[in-house]
XYZ file of C-alpha atoms in Angstrom:
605
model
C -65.599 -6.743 8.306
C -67.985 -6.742 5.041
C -67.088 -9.135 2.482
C -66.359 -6.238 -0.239
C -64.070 -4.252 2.321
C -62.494 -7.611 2.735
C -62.017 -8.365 -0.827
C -60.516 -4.772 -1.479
C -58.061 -4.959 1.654
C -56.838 -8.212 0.315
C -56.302 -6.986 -3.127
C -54.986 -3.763 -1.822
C -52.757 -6.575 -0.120
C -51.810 -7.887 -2.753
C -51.155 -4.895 -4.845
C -48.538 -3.866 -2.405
C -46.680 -7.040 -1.690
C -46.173 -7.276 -6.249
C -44.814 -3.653 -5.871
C -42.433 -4.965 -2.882
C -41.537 -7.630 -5.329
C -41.030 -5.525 -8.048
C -39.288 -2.768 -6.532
C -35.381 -3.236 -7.166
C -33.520 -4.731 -4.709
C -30.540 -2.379 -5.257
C -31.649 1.483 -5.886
C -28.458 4.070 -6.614
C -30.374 6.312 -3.685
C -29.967 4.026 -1.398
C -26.559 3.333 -2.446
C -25.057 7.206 -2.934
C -26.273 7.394 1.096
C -23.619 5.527 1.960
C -21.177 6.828 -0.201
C -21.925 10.326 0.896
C -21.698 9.585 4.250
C -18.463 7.644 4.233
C -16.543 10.416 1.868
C -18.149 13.411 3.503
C -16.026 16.316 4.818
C -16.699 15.068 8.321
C -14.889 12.136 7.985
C -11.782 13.694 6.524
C -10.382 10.651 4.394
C -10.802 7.876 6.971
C -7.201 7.398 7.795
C -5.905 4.347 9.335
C -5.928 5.149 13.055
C -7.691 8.628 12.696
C -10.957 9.224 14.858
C -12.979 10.182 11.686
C -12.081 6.495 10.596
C -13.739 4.473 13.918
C -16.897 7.115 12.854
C -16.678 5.252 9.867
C -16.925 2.262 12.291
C -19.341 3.332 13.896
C -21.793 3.553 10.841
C -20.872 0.553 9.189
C -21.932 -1.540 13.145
C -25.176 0.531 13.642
C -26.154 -0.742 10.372
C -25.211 -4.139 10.535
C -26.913 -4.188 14.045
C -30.225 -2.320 12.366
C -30.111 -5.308 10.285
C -30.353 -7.959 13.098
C -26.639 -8.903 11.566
C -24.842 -10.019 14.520
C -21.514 -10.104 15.486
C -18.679 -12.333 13.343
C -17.150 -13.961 16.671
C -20.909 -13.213 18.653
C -18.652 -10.859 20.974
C -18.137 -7.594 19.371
C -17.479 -6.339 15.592
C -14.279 -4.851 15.839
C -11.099 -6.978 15.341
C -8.098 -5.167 16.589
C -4.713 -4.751 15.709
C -1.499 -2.313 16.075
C -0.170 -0.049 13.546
C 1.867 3.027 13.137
C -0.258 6.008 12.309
C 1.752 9.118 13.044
C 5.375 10.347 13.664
C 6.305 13.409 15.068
C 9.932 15.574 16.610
C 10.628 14.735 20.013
C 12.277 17.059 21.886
C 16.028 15.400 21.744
C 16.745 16.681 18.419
C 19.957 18.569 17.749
C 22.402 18.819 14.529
C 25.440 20.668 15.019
C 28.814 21.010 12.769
C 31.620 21.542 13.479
C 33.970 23.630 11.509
C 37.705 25.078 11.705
C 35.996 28.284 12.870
C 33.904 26.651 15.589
C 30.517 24.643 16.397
C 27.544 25.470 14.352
C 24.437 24.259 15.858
C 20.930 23.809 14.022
C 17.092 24.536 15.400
C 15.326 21.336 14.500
C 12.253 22.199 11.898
C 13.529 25.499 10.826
C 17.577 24.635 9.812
C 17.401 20.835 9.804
C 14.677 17.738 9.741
C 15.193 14.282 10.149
C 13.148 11.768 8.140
C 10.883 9.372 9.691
C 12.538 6.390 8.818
C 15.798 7.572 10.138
C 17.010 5.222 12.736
C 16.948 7.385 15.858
C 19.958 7.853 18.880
C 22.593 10.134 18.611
C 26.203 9.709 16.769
C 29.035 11.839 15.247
C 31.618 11.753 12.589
C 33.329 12.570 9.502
C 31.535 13.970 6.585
C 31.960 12.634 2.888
C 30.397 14.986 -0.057
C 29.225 11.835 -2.272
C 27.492 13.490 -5.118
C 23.905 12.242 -5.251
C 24.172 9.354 -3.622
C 23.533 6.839 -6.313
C 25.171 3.605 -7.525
C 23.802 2.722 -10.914
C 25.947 0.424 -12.902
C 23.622 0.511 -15.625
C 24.288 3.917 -16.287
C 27.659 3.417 -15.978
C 27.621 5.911 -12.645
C 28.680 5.222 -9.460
C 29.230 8.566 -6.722
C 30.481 5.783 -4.264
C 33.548 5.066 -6.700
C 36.977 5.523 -5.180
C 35.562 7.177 -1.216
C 35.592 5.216 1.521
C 32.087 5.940 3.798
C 32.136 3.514 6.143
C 31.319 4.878 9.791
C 30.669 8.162 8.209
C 27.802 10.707 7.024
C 27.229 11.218 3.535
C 26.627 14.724 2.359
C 24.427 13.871 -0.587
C 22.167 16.076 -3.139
C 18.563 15.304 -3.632
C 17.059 14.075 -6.735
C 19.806 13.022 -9.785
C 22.010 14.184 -12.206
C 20.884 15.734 -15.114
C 17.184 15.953 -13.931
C 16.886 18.838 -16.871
C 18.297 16.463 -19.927
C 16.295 14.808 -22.305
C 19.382 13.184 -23.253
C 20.589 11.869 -20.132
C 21.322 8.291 -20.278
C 18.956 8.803 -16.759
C 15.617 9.630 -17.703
C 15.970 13.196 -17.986
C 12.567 14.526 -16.605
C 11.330 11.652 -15.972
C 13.506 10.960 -12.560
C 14.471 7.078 -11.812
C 13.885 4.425 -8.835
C 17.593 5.590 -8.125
C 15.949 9.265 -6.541
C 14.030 8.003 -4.242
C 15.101 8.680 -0.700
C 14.783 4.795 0.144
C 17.159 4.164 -2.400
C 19.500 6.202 -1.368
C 19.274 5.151 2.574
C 19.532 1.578 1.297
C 22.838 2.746 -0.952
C 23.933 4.568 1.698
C 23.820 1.459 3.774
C 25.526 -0.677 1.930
C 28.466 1.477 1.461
C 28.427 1.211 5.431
C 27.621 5.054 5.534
C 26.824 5.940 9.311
C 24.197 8.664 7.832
C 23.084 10.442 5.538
C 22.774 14.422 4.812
C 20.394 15.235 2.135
C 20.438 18.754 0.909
C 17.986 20.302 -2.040
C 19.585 20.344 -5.584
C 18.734 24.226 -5.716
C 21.257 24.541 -8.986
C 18.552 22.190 -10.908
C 15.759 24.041 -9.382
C 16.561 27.935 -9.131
C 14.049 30.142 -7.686
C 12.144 27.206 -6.242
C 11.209 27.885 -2.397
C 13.112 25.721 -0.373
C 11.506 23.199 1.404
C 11.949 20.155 4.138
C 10.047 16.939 3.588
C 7.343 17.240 6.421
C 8.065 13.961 8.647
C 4.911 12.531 7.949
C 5.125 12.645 4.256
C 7.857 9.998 4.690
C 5.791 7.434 6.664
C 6.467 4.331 5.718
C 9.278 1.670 7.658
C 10.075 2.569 11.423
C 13.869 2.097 11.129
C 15.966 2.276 7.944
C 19.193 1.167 9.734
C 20.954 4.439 9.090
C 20.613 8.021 10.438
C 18.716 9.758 7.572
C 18.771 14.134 7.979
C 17.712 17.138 5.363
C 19.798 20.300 6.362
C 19.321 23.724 4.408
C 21.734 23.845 1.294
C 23.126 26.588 2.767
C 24.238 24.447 5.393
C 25.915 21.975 2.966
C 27.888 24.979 0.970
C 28.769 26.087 5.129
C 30.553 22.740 5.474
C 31.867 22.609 1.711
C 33.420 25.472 1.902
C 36.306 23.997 3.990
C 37.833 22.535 0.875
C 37.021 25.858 -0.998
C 33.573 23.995 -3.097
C 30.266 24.635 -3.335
C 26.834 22.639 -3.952
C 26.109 24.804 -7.274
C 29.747 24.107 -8.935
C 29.617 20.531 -7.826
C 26.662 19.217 -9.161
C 26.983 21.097 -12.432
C 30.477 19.407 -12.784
C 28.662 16.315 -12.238
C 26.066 17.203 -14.912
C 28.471 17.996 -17.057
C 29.826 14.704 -18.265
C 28.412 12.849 -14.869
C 31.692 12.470 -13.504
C 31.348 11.732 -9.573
C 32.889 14.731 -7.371
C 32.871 12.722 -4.446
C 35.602 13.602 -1.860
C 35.920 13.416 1.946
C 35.649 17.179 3.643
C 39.029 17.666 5.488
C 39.437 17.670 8.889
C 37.921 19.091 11.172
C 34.566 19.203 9.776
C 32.457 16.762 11.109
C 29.005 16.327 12.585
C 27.149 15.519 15.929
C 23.514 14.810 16.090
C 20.583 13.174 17.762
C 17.448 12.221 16.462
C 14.164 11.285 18.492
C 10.960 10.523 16.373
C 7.834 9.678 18.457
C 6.101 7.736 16.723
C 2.243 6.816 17.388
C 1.055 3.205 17.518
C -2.860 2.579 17.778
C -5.137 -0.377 17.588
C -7.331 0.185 14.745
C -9.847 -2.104 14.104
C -11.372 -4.490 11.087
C -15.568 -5.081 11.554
C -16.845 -8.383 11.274
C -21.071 -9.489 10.827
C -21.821 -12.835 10.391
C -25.326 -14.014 8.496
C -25.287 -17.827 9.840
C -26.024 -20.497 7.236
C -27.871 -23.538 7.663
C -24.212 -24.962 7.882
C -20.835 -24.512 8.978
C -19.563 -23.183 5.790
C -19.704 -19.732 4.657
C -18.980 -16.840 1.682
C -17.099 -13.701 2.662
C -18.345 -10.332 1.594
C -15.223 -7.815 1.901
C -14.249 -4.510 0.921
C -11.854 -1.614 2.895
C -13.305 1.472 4.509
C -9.625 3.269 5.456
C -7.959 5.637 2.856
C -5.505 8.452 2.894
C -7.280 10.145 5.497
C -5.516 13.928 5.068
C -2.730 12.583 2.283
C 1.169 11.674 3.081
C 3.214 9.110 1.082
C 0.410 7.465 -1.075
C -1.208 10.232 -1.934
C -0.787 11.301 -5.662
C -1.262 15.100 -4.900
C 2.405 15.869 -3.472
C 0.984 19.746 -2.480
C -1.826 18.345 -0.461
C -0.555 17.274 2.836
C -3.071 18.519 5.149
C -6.122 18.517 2.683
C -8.961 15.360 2.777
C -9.122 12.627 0.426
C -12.333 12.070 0.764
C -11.905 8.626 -0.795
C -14.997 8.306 -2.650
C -14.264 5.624 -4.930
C -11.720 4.292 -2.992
C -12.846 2.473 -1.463
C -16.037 4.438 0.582
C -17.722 2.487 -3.310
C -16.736 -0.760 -2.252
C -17.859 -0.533 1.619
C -21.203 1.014 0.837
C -21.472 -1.763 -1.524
C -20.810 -4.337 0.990
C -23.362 -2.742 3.269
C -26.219 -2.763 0.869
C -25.316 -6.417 0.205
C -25.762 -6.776 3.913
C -28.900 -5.068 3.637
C -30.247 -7.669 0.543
C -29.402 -10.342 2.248
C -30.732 -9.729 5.913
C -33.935 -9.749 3.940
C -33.634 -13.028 2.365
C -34.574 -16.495 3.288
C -31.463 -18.309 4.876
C -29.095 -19.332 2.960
C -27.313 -22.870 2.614
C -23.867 -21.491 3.622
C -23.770 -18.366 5.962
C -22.462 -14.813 4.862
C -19.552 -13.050 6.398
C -19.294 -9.552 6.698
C -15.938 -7.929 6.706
C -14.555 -4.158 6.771
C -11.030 -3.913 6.489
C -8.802 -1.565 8.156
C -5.146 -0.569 6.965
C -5.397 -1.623 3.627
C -4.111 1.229 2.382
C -1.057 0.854 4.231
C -0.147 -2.470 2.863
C -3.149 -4.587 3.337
C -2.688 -4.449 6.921
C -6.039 -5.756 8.216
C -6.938 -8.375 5.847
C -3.303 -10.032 6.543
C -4.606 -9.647 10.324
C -7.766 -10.929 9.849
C -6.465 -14.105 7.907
C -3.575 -14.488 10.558
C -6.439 -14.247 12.969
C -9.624 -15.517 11.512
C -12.936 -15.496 13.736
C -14.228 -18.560 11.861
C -12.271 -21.232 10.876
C -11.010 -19.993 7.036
C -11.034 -23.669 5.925
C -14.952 -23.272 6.096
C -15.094 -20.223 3.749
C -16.064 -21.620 0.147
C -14.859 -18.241 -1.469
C -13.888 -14.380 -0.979
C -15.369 -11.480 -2.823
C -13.620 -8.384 -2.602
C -15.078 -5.032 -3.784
C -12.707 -1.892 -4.130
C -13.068 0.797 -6.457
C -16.535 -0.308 -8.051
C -18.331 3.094 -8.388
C -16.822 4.372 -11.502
C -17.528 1.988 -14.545
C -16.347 3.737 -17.212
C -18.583 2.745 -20.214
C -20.014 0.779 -17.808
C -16.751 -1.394 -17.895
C -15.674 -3.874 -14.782
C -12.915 -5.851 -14.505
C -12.721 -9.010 -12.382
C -9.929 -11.226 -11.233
C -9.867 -14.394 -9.572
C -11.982 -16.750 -11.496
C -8.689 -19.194 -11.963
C -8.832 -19.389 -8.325
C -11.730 -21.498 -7.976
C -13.031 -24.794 -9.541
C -16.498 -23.023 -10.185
C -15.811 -19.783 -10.078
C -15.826 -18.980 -14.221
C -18.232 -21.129 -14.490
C -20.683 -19.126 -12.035
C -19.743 -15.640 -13.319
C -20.250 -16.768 -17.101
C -23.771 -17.826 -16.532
C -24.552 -14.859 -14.439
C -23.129 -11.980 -15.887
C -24.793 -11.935 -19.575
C -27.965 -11.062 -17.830
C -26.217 -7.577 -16.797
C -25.852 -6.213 -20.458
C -25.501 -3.289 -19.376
C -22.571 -3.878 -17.648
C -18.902 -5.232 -19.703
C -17.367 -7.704 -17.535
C -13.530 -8.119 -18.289
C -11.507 -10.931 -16.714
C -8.308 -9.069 -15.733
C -6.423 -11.829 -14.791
C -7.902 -15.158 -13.293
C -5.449 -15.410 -10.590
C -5.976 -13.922 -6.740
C -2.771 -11.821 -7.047
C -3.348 -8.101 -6.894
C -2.678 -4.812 -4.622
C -6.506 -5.540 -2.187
C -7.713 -7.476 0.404
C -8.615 -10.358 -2.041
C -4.783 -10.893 -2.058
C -4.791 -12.056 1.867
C -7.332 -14.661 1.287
C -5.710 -16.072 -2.166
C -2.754 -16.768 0.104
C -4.507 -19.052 2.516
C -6.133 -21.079 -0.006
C -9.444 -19.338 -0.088
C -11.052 -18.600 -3.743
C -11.688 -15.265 -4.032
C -13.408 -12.863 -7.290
C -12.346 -9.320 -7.023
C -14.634 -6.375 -8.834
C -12.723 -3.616 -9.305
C -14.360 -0.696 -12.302
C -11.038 1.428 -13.201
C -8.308 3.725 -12.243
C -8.767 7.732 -12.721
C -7.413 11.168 -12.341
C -8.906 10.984 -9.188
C -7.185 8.495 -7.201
C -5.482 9.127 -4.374
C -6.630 12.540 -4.745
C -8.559 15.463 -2.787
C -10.868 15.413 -5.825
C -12.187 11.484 -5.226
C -15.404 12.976 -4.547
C -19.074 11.132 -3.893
C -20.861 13.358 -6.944
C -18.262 11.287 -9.616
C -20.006 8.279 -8.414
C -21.976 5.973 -11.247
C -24.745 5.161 -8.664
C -27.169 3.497 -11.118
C -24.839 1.320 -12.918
C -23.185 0.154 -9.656
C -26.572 -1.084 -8.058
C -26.584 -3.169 -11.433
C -23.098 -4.395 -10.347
C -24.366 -5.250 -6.973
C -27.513 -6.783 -8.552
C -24.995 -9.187 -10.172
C -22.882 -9.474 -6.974
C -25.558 -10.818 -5.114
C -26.761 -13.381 -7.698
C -23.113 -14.832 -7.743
C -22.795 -14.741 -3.736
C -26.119 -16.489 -3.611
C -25.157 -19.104 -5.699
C -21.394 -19.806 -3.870
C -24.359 -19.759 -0.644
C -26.105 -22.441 -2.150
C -24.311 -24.816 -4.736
C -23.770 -27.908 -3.691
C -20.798 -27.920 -6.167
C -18.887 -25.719 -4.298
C -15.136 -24.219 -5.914
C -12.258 -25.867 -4.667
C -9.131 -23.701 -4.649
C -6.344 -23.887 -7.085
C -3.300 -22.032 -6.917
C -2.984 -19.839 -9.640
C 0.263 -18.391 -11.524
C 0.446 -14.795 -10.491
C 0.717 -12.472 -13.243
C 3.834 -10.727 -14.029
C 4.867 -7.798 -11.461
C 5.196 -4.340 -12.630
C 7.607 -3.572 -9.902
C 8.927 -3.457 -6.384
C 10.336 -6.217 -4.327
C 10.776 -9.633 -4.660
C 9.162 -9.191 -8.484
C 11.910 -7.500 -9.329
C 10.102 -4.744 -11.491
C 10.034 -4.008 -14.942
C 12.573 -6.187 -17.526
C 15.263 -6.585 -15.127
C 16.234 -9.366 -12.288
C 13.534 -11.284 -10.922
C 13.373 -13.121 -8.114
C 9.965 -14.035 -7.287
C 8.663 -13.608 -3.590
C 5.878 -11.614 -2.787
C 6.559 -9.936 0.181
C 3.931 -9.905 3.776
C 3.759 -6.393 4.454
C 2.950 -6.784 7.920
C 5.516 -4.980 9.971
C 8.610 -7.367 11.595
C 11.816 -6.391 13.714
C 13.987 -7.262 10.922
C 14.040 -9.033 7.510
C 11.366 -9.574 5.537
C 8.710 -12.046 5.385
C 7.633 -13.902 2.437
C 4.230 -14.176 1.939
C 4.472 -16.297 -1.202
C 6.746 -17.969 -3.255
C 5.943 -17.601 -7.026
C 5.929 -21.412 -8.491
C 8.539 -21.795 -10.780
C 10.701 -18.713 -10.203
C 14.080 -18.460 -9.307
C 13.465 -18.221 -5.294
C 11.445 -21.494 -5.905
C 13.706 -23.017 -7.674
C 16.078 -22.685 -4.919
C 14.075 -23.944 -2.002
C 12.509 -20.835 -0.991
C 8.616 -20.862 0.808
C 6.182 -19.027 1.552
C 6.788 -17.378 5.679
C 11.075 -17.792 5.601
C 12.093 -14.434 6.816
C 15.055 -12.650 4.081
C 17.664 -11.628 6.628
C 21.091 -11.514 4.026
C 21.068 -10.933 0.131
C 24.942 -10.948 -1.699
C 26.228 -10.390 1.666
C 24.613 -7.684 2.484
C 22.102 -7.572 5.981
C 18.261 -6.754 4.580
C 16.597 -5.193 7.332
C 13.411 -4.224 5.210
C 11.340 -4.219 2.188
C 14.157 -0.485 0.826
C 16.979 -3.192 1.391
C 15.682 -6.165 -0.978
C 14.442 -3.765 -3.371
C 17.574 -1.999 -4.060
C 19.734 -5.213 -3.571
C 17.529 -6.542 -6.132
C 18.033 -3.586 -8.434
C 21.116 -3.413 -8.531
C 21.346 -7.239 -10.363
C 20.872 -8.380 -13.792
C 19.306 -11.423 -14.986
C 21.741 -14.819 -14.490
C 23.260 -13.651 -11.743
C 23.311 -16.032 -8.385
C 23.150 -14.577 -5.426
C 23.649 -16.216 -1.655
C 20.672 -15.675 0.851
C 20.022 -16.348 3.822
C 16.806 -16.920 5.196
C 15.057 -17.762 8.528
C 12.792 -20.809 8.507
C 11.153 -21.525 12.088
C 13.832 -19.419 13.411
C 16.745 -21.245 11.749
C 19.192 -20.074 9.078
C 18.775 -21.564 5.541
C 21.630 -20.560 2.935
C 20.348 -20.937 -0.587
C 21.860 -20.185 -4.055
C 19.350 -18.529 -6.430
C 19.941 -17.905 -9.848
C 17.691 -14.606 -11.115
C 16.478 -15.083 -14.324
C 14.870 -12.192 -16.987
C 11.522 -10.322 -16.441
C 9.587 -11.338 -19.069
C-alpha cells in the first residue's frame, strides 16, 4: 500500500472510531424498539402466565444472548415458579332453592355465578336477608345486629346504603372499603355465615343492565373460607317473597334512616349448592444474565416485563375485560431500559464488580417473582453491593423523576448527588430514601440489599388499554439511562461500596398490616407470596405496635381478636374494624410454633 493511501485509511480510521466515540451511547430509536415490541398488539399485555408473556421472554434471552450475556446460574435464563393465572366453571356447579312451592334450580352463568375466591364443595342451609352485609361501627351501622348467621347463607345486596347521598354519613358517591366484596366475605365470616348470596342493588341503579362479575375479574386469593355466590335479583325477591318483602322496599327502608332490615326467611326456604372453580396454575418464569466482574461481587439491574395482560382485578378500566393493556409504560419502559443497559455495558471494558441482569415475572400480581428470586437467588445475595429497579421510567413529565432508596445505602446519596447535576435536563426528586414501595426494589430492601428505584410518574394511563408505546418520552429517557449507567458503573467500581441500613418505611396509605389511612395501625408488611393459611410477614415496621410486641419479620398471622385469619381480606378487615389504643390478642406461627402476643394499635399518623 502507498504511503498517501496509507495515511488517508488511517485518518479515515480515525475519523470513524471519534464518531463511534461521539455517537451517544443511549439513542431514543434504539430505545422506542424495544418498547414497541414489548407493548405491541401481538403481545396482548404480557400477562403473568399468558403465552404472549414467554414471547416477551423470548426477546428479552435472544438479546441478552446477541450480546454474548450469558446465563445468571450458566444453565438457562429462566427461573421458574408457580402461580395462579386463570379460573374458570367446572362442570359441578348447581344452585337450587327451595321454596314452600317446590325446588327452584339455577343454570350456572346465565341465573347464578360463583366468585373465584369462593371456597368450593357443596353445602345447604337456611337463608338470612342481612341487608348489605356490612358491620361499620363507625358509622354507627351494623346489618349483623340482632340475627344470628352462623351455619347459614347470607342473602346480602351489593354495594352500600345510600350510594346516591351526598349526605350519607358513608361517602355517598364515593363508595367505602366496607363495599368491597372481600369485605363482605371477611364480615360474612366472622359472623360464622356458611355463605354468602350477593344480589345487584337494582333500586340504587334502575335501568342499569344487569350483570354477573365475570370469574376472572375477581382473581385474587384461592379460598376465602366461605362459599361466596351472585344470583339474579330476581332470584333474591323469589326467595323474599316468602315473608311477603322485596329487594326494592328493603333497601330503600334501609336508606331511609339506615336502619338494618335484617331477618331470617322462614322456613322452608333454604338453599343447596355446589361450587367447582378450576383454577389454572403455571410456572412462569423470571430471566436472569449475568456480566461477570473481575470479582465475586456484583450490581443488579432489574425491572418487570408482566402486566395486565387482557385486564381483570388491577386493571383501572372496569369495562375492559377482554381488551389489551398494552403496558407501555408499565413496565415494557423499564424492561427495554434494562435491555439497553445490557446492551451499554456488553460493550464496555469489565467492570470491578459483575452486572446482573434480571426480568421479573408476576410483579403485577404482588411482586411475585422478585420475592421468588430473593427466596431463591442464583448468586449468593450477600455478594450484591446494590439493586436498581426501573418501572415506569418512560413518561417524565417536565422531565421530572423520582427516586427512592438512597437511605438504603451508605453511598448511595452520595453517588446520585454527584451524578445527577450533570443531567439538567432531567429533575431528580428523592421520593422517599427508604426501599419500601409497591416494585421489585421492595424484595431486595427486605434481604438487606441497597437498592435506588427510578420511577417518572403516575397517569391517566395506567392500568389502562390506552398505555400505549407512542406516549413514550424516548429522548429524555435515554438521558435517564445515560445517568443510570454512570451510577451502576460507579456501585461496579467503588471501592467504597454502600453498606445497607435499614430504613423507616414511610407511612402506608392503606391495606393490611399498615392499617390505612388515620385509623389503627399495626405495622407488618405483609409477603404476598401465596400460603395455605395465615399470612406471612414480610417485615416488621421498627417501632410499631407489632414490634413493640415481639412480632418479626416471617411469623405466619393465624388468629387476630379471636378470630381465625386465613388471608390478607381477613387481617384487613379485622384491622378495620379497630381504633387506635385498642389491644388485641394474636397468634402467630414462628418456625411452626404458636406465639400469643398482646399488641396495642396506636394512631396513623
Amino acid at each position: 500500500m502507498k504511503p498517501r493511501l496509507i495515511a488517508v485509511t488511517l485518518t479515515a480510521t480515525a475519523a470513524l472510531w471519534a464518531a463511534k466515540e461521539a455517537a451517544p451511547a443511549f439513542t431514543a430509536d434504539r430505545y422506542i424498539q424495544h418498547v414497541k415490541f414489548l407493548a405491541s398488539p401481538e403481545l396482548k399485555g404480557r400477562g403473568t402466565g399468558s403465552p404472549e408473556l414467554e414471547k416477551a421472554g423470548d426477546y428479552i434471552i435472544a438479546f441478552f444472548k446477541k450480546l454474548g450475556i450469558k446465563p445468571a446460574d450458566a444453565k438457562a435464563y429462566r427461573q421458574g415458579l408457580q402461580v395462579t393465572t386463570n379460573a374458570r366453571l367446572g362442570p359441578g356447579n348447581r344452585f337450587s332453592e327451595k321454596l314452600s312451592d317446590g325446588a327452584h334450580a339455577l343454570q350456572p352463568d346465565k341465573d347464578f355465578v360463583p366468585f373465584n375466591f369462593s371456597s368450593v364443595g357443596a353445602a345447604d342451609g337456611q337463608v338470612v336477608f342481612a341487608g348489605y352485609g356490612i358491620t361499620a361501627p363507625e358509622y354507627h351501622y351494623d346489618d349483623y345486629d340482632g340475627i344470628d348467621v352462623k351455619g347459614k347463607f347470607v342473602l346480602i345486596l351489593r354495594h352500600e346504603p345510600q350510594e346516591n347521598d351526598d349526605k350519607s354519613v358513608f361517602n355517598g358517591k364515593q363508595l367505602t372499603s366496607h363495599a368491597l366484596f372481600a369485605s363482605k366475605a371477611s364480615n360474612a365470616k366472622q359472623h360464622g355465615a356458611r355463605g354468602v348470596i350477593l344480589v345487584n342493588d337494582s333500586a340504587a341503579h334502575p335501568g342499569d343492565e344487569e350483570r354477573f362479575e365475570r370469574l376472572q375479574s375477581t382473581l385474587g386469593i384461592d379460598n376465602a373460607g366461605i362459599f361466596f355466590v351472585q344470583v339474579k335479583a330476581s332470584e333474591g325477591d323469589r326467595m323474599l317473597a316468602a315473608a311477603g318483602k322485596n329487594l326494592k322496599s328493603l333497601s330503600e327502608s334501609i336508606d331511609k334512616d339506615l336502619k338494618p332490615q335484617s331477618f331470617a326467611l322462614p322456613e322452608p326456604v333454604n338453599v343447596d349448592l355446589a361450587v367447582d372453580i378450576q383454577r389454572d396454575i403455571r410456572t412462569v418464569n423470571n430471566i436472569a444474565a449475568y456480566l461477570p466482574g473481575k470479582t465475586d461481587e456484583y450490581v443488579i439491574i432489574g425491572a418487570h416485563y408482566d402486566h395486565l395482560g387482557l385486564g381483570g382485578p388491577n386493571s383501572l378500566a372496569p369495562d375492559s375485560l377482554g381488551t389489551p393493556h398494552p403496558g407501555a409504560d408499565d413496565n415494557a419502559s423499564g424492561t427495554a431500559g434494562m435491555l439497553e443497559l445490557a446492551r451499554y455495558f456488553a460493550g464496555q471494558p469489565k467492570q470491578q464488580r459483575g452486572i446482573l441482569f434480571l426480568a421479573f415475572t408476576g410483579e403485577e400480581l404482588g411482586l411475585l417473582g422478585s420475592a421468588h428470586y430473593t427466596a431463591h437467588p442464583e448468586i449468593p445475595l450477600n455478594k450484591a453491593v446494590a439493586m436498581i429497579n426501573l418501572d415506569m421510567i418512560g413518561r417524565p413529565v417536565d422531565g421530572k423523576v423520582h427516586l427512592s432508596g438512597t437511605g438504603t445505602g451508605t453511598t448511595l446519596k452520595k453517588v446520585v448527588d454527584e451524578i445527577a447535576p450533570k443531567y439538567n435536563t432531567l429533575s431528580f426528586v428523592t421520593a422517599d430514601q427508604s426501599g419500601y414501595g409497591p416494585s421489585d426494589h421492595m424484595s431486595f430492601t427486605l434481604k438487606g440489599v441497597p437498592v435506588l428505584f427510578f420511577f417518572t410518574a403516575l397517569h391517566k394511563d395506567y392500568h389502562r388499554p390506552s398505555d400505549t408505546w407512542d406516549k413514550i418520552d424516548g429522548t429524555r429517557t435515554a438521558v435517564l439511562l445515560s445517568m443510570v449507567s454512570e451510577v451502576a458503573t460507579k456501585l461496579a467500581n467503588d471501592p467504597d461500596k454502600p453498606q445497607y441500613v435499614r430504613m423507616a418505611p414511610p407511612p402506608p396509605q392503606g391495606g393490611a398490616g399498615g392499617g390505612g389511612g388515620y385509623g389503627a395501625y399495626f405495622g407488618s408488611i405483609p409477603d404476598f407470596t401465596e400460603i395455605p393459611n395465615g399470612v406471612r410477614f414480610a417485615d416488621v415496621r421498627d417501632g410499631s405496635p407489632a414490634a413493640v410486641a415481639g412480632l418479626k419479620a416471617g411469623d405466619i398471622l393465624i388468629e387476630f381478636d379471636g378470630k381465625p385469619i386465613q388471608n390478607l381480606y381477613d387481617f384487613t378487615y379485622g384491622l378495620r374494624s379497630k381504633k387506635p389504643g385498642q389491644e388485641v390478642l394474636v397468634r402467630v406461627l414462628r418456625d411452626g410454633k404458636p406465639i400469643e402476643a398482646k399488641v396495642l394499635l396506636t394512631q396513623r399518623k
